[in-house]
XYZ file of C-alpha atoms in Angstrom:
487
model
C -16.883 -13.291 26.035
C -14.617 -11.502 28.122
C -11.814 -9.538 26.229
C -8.812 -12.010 27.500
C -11.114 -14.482 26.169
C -11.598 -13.019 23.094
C -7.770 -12.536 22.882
C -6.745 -15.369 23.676
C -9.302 -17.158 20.743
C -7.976 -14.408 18.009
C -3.939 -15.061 18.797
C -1.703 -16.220 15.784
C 1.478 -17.398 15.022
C 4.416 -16.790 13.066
C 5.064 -18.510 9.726
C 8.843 -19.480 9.708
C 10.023 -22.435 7.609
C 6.956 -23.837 6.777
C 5.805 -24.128 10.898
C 3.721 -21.934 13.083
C 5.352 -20.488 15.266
C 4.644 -19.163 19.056
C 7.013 -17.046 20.764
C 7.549 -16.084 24.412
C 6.417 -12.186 23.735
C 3.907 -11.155 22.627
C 2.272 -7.810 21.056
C -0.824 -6.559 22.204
C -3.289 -5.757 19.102
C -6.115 -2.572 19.651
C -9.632 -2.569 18.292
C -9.313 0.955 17.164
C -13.478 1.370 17.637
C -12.601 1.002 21.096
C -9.586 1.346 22.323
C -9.753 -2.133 23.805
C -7.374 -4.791 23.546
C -8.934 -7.250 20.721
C -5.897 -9.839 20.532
C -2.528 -10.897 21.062
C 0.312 -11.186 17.886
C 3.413 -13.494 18.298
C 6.798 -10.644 18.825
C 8.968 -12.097 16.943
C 12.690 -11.120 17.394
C 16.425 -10.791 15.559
C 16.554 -14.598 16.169
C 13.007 -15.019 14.371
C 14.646 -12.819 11.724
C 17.242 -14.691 11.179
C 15.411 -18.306 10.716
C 13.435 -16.860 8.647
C 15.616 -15.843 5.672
C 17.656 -18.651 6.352
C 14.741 -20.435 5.670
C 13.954 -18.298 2.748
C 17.578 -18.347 1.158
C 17.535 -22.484 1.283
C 14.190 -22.350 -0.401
C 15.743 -20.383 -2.947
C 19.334 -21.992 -3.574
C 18.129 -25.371 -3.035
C 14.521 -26.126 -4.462
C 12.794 -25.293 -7.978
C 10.621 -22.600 -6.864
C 12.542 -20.351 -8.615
C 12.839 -21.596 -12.142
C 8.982 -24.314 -12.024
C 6.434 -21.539 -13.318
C 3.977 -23.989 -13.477
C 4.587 -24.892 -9.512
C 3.880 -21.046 -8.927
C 1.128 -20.612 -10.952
C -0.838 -23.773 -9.583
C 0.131 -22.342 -5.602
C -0.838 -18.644 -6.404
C -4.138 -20.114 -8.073
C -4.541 -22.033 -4.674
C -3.605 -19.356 -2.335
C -6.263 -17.479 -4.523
C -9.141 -20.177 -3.358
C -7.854 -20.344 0.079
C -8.485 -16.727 0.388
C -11.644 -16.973 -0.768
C -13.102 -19.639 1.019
C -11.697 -18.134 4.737
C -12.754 -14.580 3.510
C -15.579 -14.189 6.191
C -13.506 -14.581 8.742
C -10.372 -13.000 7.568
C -13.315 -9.741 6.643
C -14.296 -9.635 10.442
C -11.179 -9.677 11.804
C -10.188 -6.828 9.258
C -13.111 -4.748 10.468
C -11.790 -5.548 14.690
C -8.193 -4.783 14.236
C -8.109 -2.555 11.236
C -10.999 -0.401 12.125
C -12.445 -0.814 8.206
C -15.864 -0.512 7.696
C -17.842 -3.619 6.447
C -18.136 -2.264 3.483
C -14.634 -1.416 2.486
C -14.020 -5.331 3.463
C -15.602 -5.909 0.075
C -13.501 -3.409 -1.305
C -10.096 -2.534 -1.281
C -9.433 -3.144 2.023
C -9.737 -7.451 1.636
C -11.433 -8.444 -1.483
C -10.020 -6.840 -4.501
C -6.725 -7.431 -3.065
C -7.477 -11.116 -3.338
C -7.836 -10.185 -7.484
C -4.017 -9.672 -7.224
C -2.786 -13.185 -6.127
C -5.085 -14.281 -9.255
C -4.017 -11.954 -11.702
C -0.452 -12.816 -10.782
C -1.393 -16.387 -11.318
C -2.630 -15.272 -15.307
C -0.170 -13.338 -16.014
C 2.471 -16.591 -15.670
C 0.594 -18.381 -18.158
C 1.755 -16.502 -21.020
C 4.574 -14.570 -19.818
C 7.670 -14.561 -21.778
C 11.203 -15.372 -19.705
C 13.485 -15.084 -22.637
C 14.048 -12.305 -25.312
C 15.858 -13.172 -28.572
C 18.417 -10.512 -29.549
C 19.392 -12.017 -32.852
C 22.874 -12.337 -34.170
C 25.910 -10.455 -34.448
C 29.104 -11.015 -36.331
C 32.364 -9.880 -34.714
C 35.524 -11.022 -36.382
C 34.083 -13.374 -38.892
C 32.052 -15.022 -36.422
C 28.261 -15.755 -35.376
C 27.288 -14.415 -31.929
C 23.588 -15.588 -30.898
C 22.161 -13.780 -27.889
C 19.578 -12.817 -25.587
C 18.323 -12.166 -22.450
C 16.818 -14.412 -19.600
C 14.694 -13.237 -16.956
C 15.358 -14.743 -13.651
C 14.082 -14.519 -9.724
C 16.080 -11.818 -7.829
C 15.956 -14.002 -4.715
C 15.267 -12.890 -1.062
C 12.539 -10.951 -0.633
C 12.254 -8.994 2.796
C 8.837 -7.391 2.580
C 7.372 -4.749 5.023
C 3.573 -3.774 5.147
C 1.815 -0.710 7.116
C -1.153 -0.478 9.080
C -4.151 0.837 7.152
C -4.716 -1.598 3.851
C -2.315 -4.993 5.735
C -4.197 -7.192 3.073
C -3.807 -5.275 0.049
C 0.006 -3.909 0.962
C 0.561 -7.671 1.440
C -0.598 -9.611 -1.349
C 0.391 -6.874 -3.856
C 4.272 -7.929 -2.495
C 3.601 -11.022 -2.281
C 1.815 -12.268 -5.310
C 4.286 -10.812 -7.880
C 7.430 -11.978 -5.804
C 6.516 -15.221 -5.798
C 5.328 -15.235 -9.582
C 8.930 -14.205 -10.262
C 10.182 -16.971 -8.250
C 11.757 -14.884 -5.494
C 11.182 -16.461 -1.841
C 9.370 -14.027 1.074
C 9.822 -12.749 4.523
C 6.902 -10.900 5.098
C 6.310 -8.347 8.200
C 3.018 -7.106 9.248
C 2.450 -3.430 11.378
C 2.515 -3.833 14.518
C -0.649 -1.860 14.488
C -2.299 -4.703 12.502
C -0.158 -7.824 13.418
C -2.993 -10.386 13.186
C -4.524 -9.593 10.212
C -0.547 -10.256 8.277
C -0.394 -13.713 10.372
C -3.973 -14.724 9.476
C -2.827 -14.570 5.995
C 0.381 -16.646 6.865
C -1.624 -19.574 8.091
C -3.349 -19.359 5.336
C -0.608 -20.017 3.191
C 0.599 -22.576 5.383
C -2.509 -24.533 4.788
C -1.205 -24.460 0.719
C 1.547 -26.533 -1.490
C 3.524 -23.156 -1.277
C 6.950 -25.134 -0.562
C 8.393 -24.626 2.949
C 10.532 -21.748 3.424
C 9.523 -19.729 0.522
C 7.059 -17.283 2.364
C 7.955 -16.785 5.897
C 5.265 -14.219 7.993
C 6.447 -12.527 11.119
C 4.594 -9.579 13.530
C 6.729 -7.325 16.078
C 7.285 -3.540 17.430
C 10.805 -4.148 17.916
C 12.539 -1.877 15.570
C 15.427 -3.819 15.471
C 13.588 -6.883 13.620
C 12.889 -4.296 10.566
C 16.677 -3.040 11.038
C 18.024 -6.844 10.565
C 15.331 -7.213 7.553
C 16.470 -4.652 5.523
C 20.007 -5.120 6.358
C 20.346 -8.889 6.315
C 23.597 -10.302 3.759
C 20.993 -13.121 2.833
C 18.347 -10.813 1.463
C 18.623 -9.692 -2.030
C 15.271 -7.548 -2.080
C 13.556 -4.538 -0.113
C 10.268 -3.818 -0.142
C 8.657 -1.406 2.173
C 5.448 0.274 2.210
C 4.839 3.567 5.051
C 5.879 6.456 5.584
C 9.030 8.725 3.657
C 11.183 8.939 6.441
C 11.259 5.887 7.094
C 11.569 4.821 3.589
C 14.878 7.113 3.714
C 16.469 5.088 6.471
C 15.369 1.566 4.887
C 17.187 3.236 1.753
C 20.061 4.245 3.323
C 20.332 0.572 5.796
C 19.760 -1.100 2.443
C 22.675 0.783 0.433
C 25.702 -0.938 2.328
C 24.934 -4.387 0.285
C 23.467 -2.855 -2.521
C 20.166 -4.531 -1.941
C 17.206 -3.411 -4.603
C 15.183 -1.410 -3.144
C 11.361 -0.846 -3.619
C 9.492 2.008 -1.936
C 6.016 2.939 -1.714
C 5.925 5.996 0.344
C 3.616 8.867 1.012
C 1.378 11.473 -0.808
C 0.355 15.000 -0.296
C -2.105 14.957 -3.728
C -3.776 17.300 -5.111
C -7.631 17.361 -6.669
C -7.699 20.441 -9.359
C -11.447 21.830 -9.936
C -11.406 24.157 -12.712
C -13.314 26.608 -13.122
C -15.660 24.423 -15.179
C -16.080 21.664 -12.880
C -19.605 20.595 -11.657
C -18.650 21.914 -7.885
C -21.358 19.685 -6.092
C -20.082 16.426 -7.824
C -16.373 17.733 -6.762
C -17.530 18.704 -3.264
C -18.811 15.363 -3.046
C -16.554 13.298 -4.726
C -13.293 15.256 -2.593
C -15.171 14.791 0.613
C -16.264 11.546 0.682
C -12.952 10.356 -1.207
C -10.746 11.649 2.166
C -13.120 10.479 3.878
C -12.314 6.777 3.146
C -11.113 4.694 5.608
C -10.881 8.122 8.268
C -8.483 9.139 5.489
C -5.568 6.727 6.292
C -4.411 6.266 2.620
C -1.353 7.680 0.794
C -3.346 8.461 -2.498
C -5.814 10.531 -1.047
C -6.542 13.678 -2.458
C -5.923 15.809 0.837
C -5.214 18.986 -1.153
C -8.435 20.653 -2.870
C -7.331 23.778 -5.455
C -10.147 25.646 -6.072
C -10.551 28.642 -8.428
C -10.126 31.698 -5.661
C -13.341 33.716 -6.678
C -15.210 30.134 -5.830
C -13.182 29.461 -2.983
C -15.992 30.092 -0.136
C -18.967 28.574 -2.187
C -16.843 24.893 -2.089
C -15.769 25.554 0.942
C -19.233 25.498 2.301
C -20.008 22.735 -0.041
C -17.213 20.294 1.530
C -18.790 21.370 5.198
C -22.029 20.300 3.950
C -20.784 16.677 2.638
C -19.007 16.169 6.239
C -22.043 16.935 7.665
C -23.389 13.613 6.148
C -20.467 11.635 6.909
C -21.742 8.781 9.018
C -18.913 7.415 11.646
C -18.856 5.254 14.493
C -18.992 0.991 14.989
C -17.536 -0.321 11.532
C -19.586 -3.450 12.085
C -22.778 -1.406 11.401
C -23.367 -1.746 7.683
C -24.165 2.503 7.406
C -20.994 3.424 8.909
C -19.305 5.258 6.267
C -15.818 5.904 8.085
C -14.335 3.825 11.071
C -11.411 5.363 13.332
C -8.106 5.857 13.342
C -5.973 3.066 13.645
C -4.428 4.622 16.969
C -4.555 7.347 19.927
C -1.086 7.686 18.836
C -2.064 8.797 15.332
C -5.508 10.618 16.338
C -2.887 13.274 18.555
C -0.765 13.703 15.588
C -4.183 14.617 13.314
C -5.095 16.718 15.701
C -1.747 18.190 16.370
C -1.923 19.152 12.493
C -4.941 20.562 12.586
C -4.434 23.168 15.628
C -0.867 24.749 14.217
C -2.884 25.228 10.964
C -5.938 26.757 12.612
C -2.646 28.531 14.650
C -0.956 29.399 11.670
C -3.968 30.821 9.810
C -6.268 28.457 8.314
C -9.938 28.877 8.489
C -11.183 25.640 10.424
C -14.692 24.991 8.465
C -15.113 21.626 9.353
C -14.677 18.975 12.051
C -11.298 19.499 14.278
C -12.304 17.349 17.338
C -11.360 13.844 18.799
C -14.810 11.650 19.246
C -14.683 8.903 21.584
C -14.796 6.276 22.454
C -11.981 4.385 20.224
C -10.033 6.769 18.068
C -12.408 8.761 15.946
C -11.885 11.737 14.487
C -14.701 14.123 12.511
C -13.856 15.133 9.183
C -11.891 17.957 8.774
C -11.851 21.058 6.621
C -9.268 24.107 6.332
C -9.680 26.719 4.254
C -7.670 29.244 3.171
C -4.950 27.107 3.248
C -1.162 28.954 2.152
C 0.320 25.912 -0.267
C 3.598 26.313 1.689
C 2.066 25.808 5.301
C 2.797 22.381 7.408
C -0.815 21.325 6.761
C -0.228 21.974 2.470
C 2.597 19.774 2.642
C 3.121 17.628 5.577
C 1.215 13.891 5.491
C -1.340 13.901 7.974
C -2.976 10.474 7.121
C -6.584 11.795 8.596
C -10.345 12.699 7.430
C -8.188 16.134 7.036
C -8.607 18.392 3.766
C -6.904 21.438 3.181
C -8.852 23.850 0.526
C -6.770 25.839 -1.369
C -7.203 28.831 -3.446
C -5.572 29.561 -7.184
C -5.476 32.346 -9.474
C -5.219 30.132 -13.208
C -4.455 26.746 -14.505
C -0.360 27.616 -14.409
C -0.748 28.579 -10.931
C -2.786 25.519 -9.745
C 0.072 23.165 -11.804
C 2.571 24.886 -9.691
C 0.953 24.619 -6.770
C -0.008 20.577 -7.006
C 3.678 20.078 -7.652
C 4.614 22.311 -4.874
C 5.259 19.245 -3.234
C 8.019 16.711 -2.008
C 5.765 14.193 -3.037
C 4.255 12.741 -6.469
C 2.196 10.001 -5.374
C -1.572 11.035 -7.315
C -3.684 13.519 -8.525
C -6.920 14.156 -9.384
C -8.990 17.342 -11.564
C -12.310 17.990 -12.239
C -13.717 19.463 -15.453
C -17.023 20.140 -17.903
C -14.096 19.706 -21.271
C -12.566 15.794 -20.495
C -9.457 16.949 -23.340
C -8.741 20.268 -20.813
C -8.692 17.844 -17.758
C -6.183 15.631 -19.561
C -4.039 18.468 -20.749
C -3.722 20.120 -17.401
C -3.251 16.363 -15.843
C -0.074 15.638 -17.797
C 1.161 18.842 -16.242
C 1.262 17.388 -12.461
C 3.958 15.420 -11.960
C 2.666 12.036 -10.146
C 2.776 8.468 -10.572
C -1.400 7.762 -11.103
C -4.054 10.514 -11.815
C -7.555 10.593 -11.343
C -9.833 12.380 -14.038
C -13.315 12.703 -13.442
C -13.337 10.364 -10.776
C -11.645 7.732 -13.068
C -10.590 5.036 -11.131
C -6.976 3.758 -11.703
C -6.435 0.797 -8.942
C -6.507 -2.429 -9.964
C -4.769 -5.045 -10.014
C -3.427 -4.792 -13.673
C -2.435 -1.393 -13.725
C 0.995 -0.173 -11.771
C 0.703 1.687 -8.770
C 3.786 4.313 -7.847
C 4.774 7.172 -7.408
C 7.230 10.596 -8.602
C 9.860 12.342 -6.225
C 9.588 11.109 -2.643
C 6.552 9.026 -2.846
C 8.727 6.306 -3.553
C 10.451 4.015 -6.048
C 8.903 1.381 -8.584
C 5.649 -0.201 -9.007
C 3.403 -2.383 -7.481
C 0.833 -4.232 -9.582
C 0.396 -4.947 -13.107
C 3.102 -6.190 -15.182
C 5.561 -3.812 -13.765
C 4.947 -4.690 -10.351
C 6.321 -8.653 -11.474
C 9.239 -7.119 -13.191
C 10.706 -5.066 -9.945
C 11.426 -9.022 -8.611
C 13.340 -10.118 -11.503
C 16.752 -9.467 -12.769
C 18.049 -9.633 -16.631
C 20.699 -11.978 -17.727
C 21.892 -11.566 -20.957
C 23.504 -14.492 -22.703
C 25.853 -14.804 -25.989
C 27.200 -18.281 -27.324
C 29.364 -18.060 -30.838
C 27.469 -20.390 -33.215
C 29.563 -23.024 -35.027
């Protein structure tokens, strides 16, 4: 098949009002492996925008989505089964545009997302809307009241590139189990991955109008979502800057905003610590999905008189990293999502080696598609651009510390408080020195806290709220608090 062909059979459409929709644009989507075009994505514009929370905000005002929990639970359940039964072809077009290895596919990066929309679906079934407050007297007379919980309404909800499904469903599963109504944009990296999961939907008894999928690069369509009158809820997953401006867009209508932002964590060994198992655990951890993921322990703090020793241990890890075709089952790490993001890597890397850091490991563009080798610095200053900047790459910087105050004050030496991880022989000194670091999920031992039960978040500037577990449902609802004077 030639690759028009293979475009042309992998193009999607919008979801907008319950229809799928074409539109004259159309975005271009990459097979990072190889550079290639693998597909064309709908571009939707302002005017797609706009139908689509108008759609959203009748679905809302004028049907029972928002107040039949039963209706909700019964779609979520079937969106669950839909997922499942299209889930070969929704993992094979993950591993073409996304650039995820097969066997992340039955990982984070599709399956266990799909655990959300069905935990979601549970966690209705026993949920309580209403809190009694009891009575009060006030001037000789009986004042009942509590407090309803109720759907906040609009939801405009906006996805990166590297996990679509997961950064998807975990907005859309407990919006919709709180009876709020969805417009849903995908990257533009990883437009048909979103859609495929919009015609999905439309193939349910999800009611018309109540989730609404749209793909473009236009930043204006982002602009108009986050600015709209008609949308009561932001929800935004990507980088901090940007998550500044969707704040600030967001403030003139006083929309609530939800933010899942970036990370810059840190993975404490002590002194303790098993330093193979670390060495392998950090390596192969960053390694994950060519280290495109917020949580990521990028930062390594390493006692100083065993800086070297790890640092050669690290370098011999990478050395076993497999990478290349993400379709071949012993591929361990895929590309980059995009030449545009392999020069920024690699832009990282060379002011650190520039600025002083010891390049160990890796450092080099691979092609063809947008590889990069895994990375190590060592001898990494905390306060250097490559200790605290983002770089969303197989990138770790290996820093050295003199005790257990000084690696706490380096890990939060950081504008970020996303997650965390430490290492240690003594499980109650790793839990001491983890309450320390100031971040919003922690890692002990290799302890693994995602799920779809447990909330997700982070400190500082690594965002605002939660997503998943029963927090994640409550950032969609607002309280109403009631009081009648009994007879």
């Amino acid at each position: 098949m030639s690759t028009q062909e293979q475009a042309v059979a992998v193009t999607r459409r919008l979801l907008i009002d319950g229809q799928l929709v074409e539109t004259e644009q159309t975005l271009a989507s990459l097979d990072p492996a190889t550079g290639e075009v693998f597909g064309y994505a709908p571009e939707a514009t302002v005017a797609e925008v706009d139908a689509a929370v108008g759609a959203a905000r009748r679905a809302f005002d004028t049907t029972d989505w928002s107040t039949n929990h039963e209706l909700r639970a019964r779609c979520l359940n079937q969106l669950y089964q839909a997922l499942r039964d299209n889930v070969e072809e929704l993992r094979e077009l993950t591993i073409s545009e996304v650039g995820a290895t097969r066997a992340l596919t039955h990982g984070n990066q599709l399956e266990v997302p799909f655990e959300i929309v069905r935990y979601y679906a549970g966690l209705l079934e026993g949920y309580e809307w209403s809190e009694d407050l009891g009575n009060i007297e006030i001037r000789g007379q009986q004042h009942h009241r509590w407090v309803e919980k109720e759907a906040a309404g609009v939801v405009a909800a906006i996805a990166a590139y590297n996990y679509p499904h997961q950064l998807a469903l975990a907005k859309l599963a407990p919006s919709l189990a709180a009876g709020c109504t969805v417009v849903l944009k995908g990257a533009p990296d990883t437009p048909l991955s979103t859609l495929a999961l919009g015609e999905i939907i439309a193939q349910t008894d999800i009611p018309a109008g109540v989730v609404n999928v749209l793909t473009s690069s236009d930043i204006e369509v982002g602009k108009r979502m986050t600015t709209h009158p008609d949308v009561d809820v932001v929800t935004f997953t990507g980088s901090t800057p940007v998550g500044r401006e969707i704040m600030a867009a967001a403030s003139a209508t006083l929309k609530k905003v939800f933010l899942e932002l970036g990370g810059k964590s840190a993975m404490i060994l002590l002194d303790d610590a098993d330093y193979v198992k670390s060495a392998q655990f950090a390596a192969f951890s960053v390694a994950t999905h060519a280290g495109q993921g917020c949580a990521l322990t990028t930062r390594v703090l390493v006692p100083a008189a065993d800086h070297d020793k790890v640092a050669q241990m690290i370098a011999g890890v990478f050395a076993h990293v497999t990478y290349g075709d993400p379709r071949d089952p012993k591929t361990y790490m895929g590309p980059l999502i995009s030449e545009r993001q392999r020069d920024k890597v690699d832009g990282i890397v060379q002011r650190a080696v520039a600025a002083g850091a010891t390049l160990v490991a890796g450092g080099e563009k691979v092609d063809p598609g947008f590889f990069y080798k895994p990375t190590l610095l060592a001898n990494v200053d905390p306060d250097s651009e490559i200790a605290q900047e983002e770089v969303f790459g197989p990138v770790i910087a290996l820093i050295p510390y003199t005790d257990e105050d000084d690696a706490v004050r380096i890990a939060n030496n950081s504008i970020y408080g996303l997650s965390g991880g430490i290492m240690s022989a003594d499980q109650e000194r790793a839990k001491a020195v983890a309450r320390r670091v100031r971040t919003g999920t922690f890692s002990i031992n290799g302890g693994n806290y995602f799920s779809a039960d447990a909330p997700f978040g982070g400190y500082k500037q690594s965002g605002i709220g939660r997503e998943m577990g029963r927090q994640g449902l409550e950032e969609f609802l607002e309280l109403k608090t009631f009081a009648e004077v009994l007879a």
